[in-house]
Amino acid sequence: MADILDWTNADLDQLDMATYEDKAGDMAARLREETGAGRLPFLTMPYAAELKKQLAGLKGYLDGFDHMLLLGIGGSALGARALQKAFHPEQDRPGHRGKWLWIADNVDAYALTAFMAKLPPEKTVVVTVSKSGGTIETVGQYFIIKEWMKERLGDEWAKHMLLVTDEKQGFLRGEVDAFGIRALPVPDNLGGRYSVLSAVGLIPALFLGMDTDALLAGAREVADVLADPALSGETLAGTQAFRLAAWGAALMDKGFTEMIFFAYIPLWASFGDWFAQLWAESLGKEGKGSQPVPAVGVTDQHSVNQMFMDGVRNKACLFLTCPSLPAGPKFPADLPDQFAYVRGKDFGELIQAEGLGTRMALSSSGVPLVEIQVGADGPKQAGKLIGLLGAATILTGWLMGINPLDQPAVELGKRLAKARMDADGLADEKADLNVFLTAQRDLREF
């Protein structure tokens, strides 16, 4: 089955799409410039051929472990978790006996202590992901796990470590050089939220036995057109990535300040969290942007869908479906009369009916909606989805007049946290922190 976007309920007649569609020529020129200069590796994937070789050489090494502990945060973890949940759900089900992927993506002392207490270090590989090598939440865990590995494995500890970081510089690159730890690079100009189809996401995917070639091939189906050195405005205007971008920008002009990502492929629900970082960190700048809201079908029909349907009319929706999900077991034939409508039907029919009903209800309630329908829930389609949403996000940012590849506001909180831990320098941040901490607080028990 084909992978399609259904624009029927996108409310295009209510939006000023032409304002942005007329910029296709300018956007094509910018894409040619940026890809030609090597600044958009998400689209050009110049690293792909070498990465395939590196992954092939790594497979035998990874096959020697039962557990992978991934240390990373944000884009260093969200893509890996989405792929794990989509294509290796057995870990969450009874009786699992295969590979185990554990993701430490927070400053969580309970979890880190449990990993050290319960994981067998001799059967565990620790993958630390930080492009800069200075992300304290990640590198801090690395320091602690490194000591744990040394205590339990002695001189063999470094053989159980794998670093994914900058190819030339940073603290973790220094660890590679000092201890001979295996390492794969994060390509230059590839930000964390765009990095899932690099070593960042594909190492855990390979460990779990996913088809990494299919993931990359799916993304290339979307990206190759956009990275073509001869890309024209007419060709760009015909791509679904550009049309999504024009739709997203036009929606914001009309006051649609929330973008729901409603996943009616249960195993793909974690792509909502991945999309939330992608959309929010890329577009939330200079007082602009729309808030991404991940939602899971059918679960959230019974919770936040009330707000979507009957709350403030500021919401649009990307609605993810797959018509070829498994049929599952059949409902019994001897059900009570009040449930006669499902007698003998496949359990899988229910989610298709629920998805159709929710899609129609949202549209009738004034929620502009584009359905992303994948023909199958396989890795190639996941790669296409990643490529589509990543490209659409970049183009949306450009149409908005902002840079979708940086995240300046995120850095302030990081600097203040370092000041609180008494890092060197940061005099201004330490002064601001002192004012904040010594201010009179309004404290009340509850």
Tab-separated table of C-alpha atoms in Angstrom, residues 4-13 15 17 21 239-248 251 318 368-372 388:
chain	number	residue	atom	x	y	z
A	4	ILE	CA	-0.022	9.157	1.452
A	5	LEU	CA	-1.086	12.444	3.013
A	6	ASP	CA	-4.821	13.140	3.046
A	7	TRP	CA	-5.446	16.901	2.838
A	8	THR	CA	-9.245	16.664	2.632
A	9	ASN	CA	-9.802	18.126	6.097
A	10	ALA	CA	-6.835	20.514	6.236
A	11	ASP	CA	-9.109	23.597	5.918
A	12	LEU	CA	-6.925	24.950	3.123
A	13	ASP	CA	-9.676	27.331	1.996
A	15	LEU	CA	-5.708	29.639	5.214
A	17	MET	CA	-1.417	29.208	1.749
A	21	GLU	CA	3.528	28.662	-1.700
A	239	THR	CA	6.688	17.872	-2.400
A	240	GLN	CA	4.627	16.974	0.636
A	241	ALA	CA	7.348	18.329	2.947
A	242	PHE	CA	6.984	21.824	1.485
A	243	ARG	CA	3.209	21.651	1.480
A	244	LEU	CA	3.230	20.670	5.163
A	245	ALA	CA	5.569	23.585	5.860
A	246	ALA	CA	3.332	26.086	4.071
A	247	TRP	CA	0.328	24.670	5.932
A	248	GLY	CA	2.092	24.890	9.282
A	251	LEU	CA	-1.899	27.947	10.455
A	318	LEU	CA	-1.226	15.628	12.219
A	368	PRO	CA	-7.605	21.481	10.619
A	369	LEU	CA	-6.259	17.970	10.090
A	370	VAL	CA	-3.825	16.247	7.745
A	371	GLU	CA	-3.792	12.464	7.862
A	372	ILE	CA	-0.397	10.817	7.391
A	388	LEU	CA	9.125	14.028	6.019
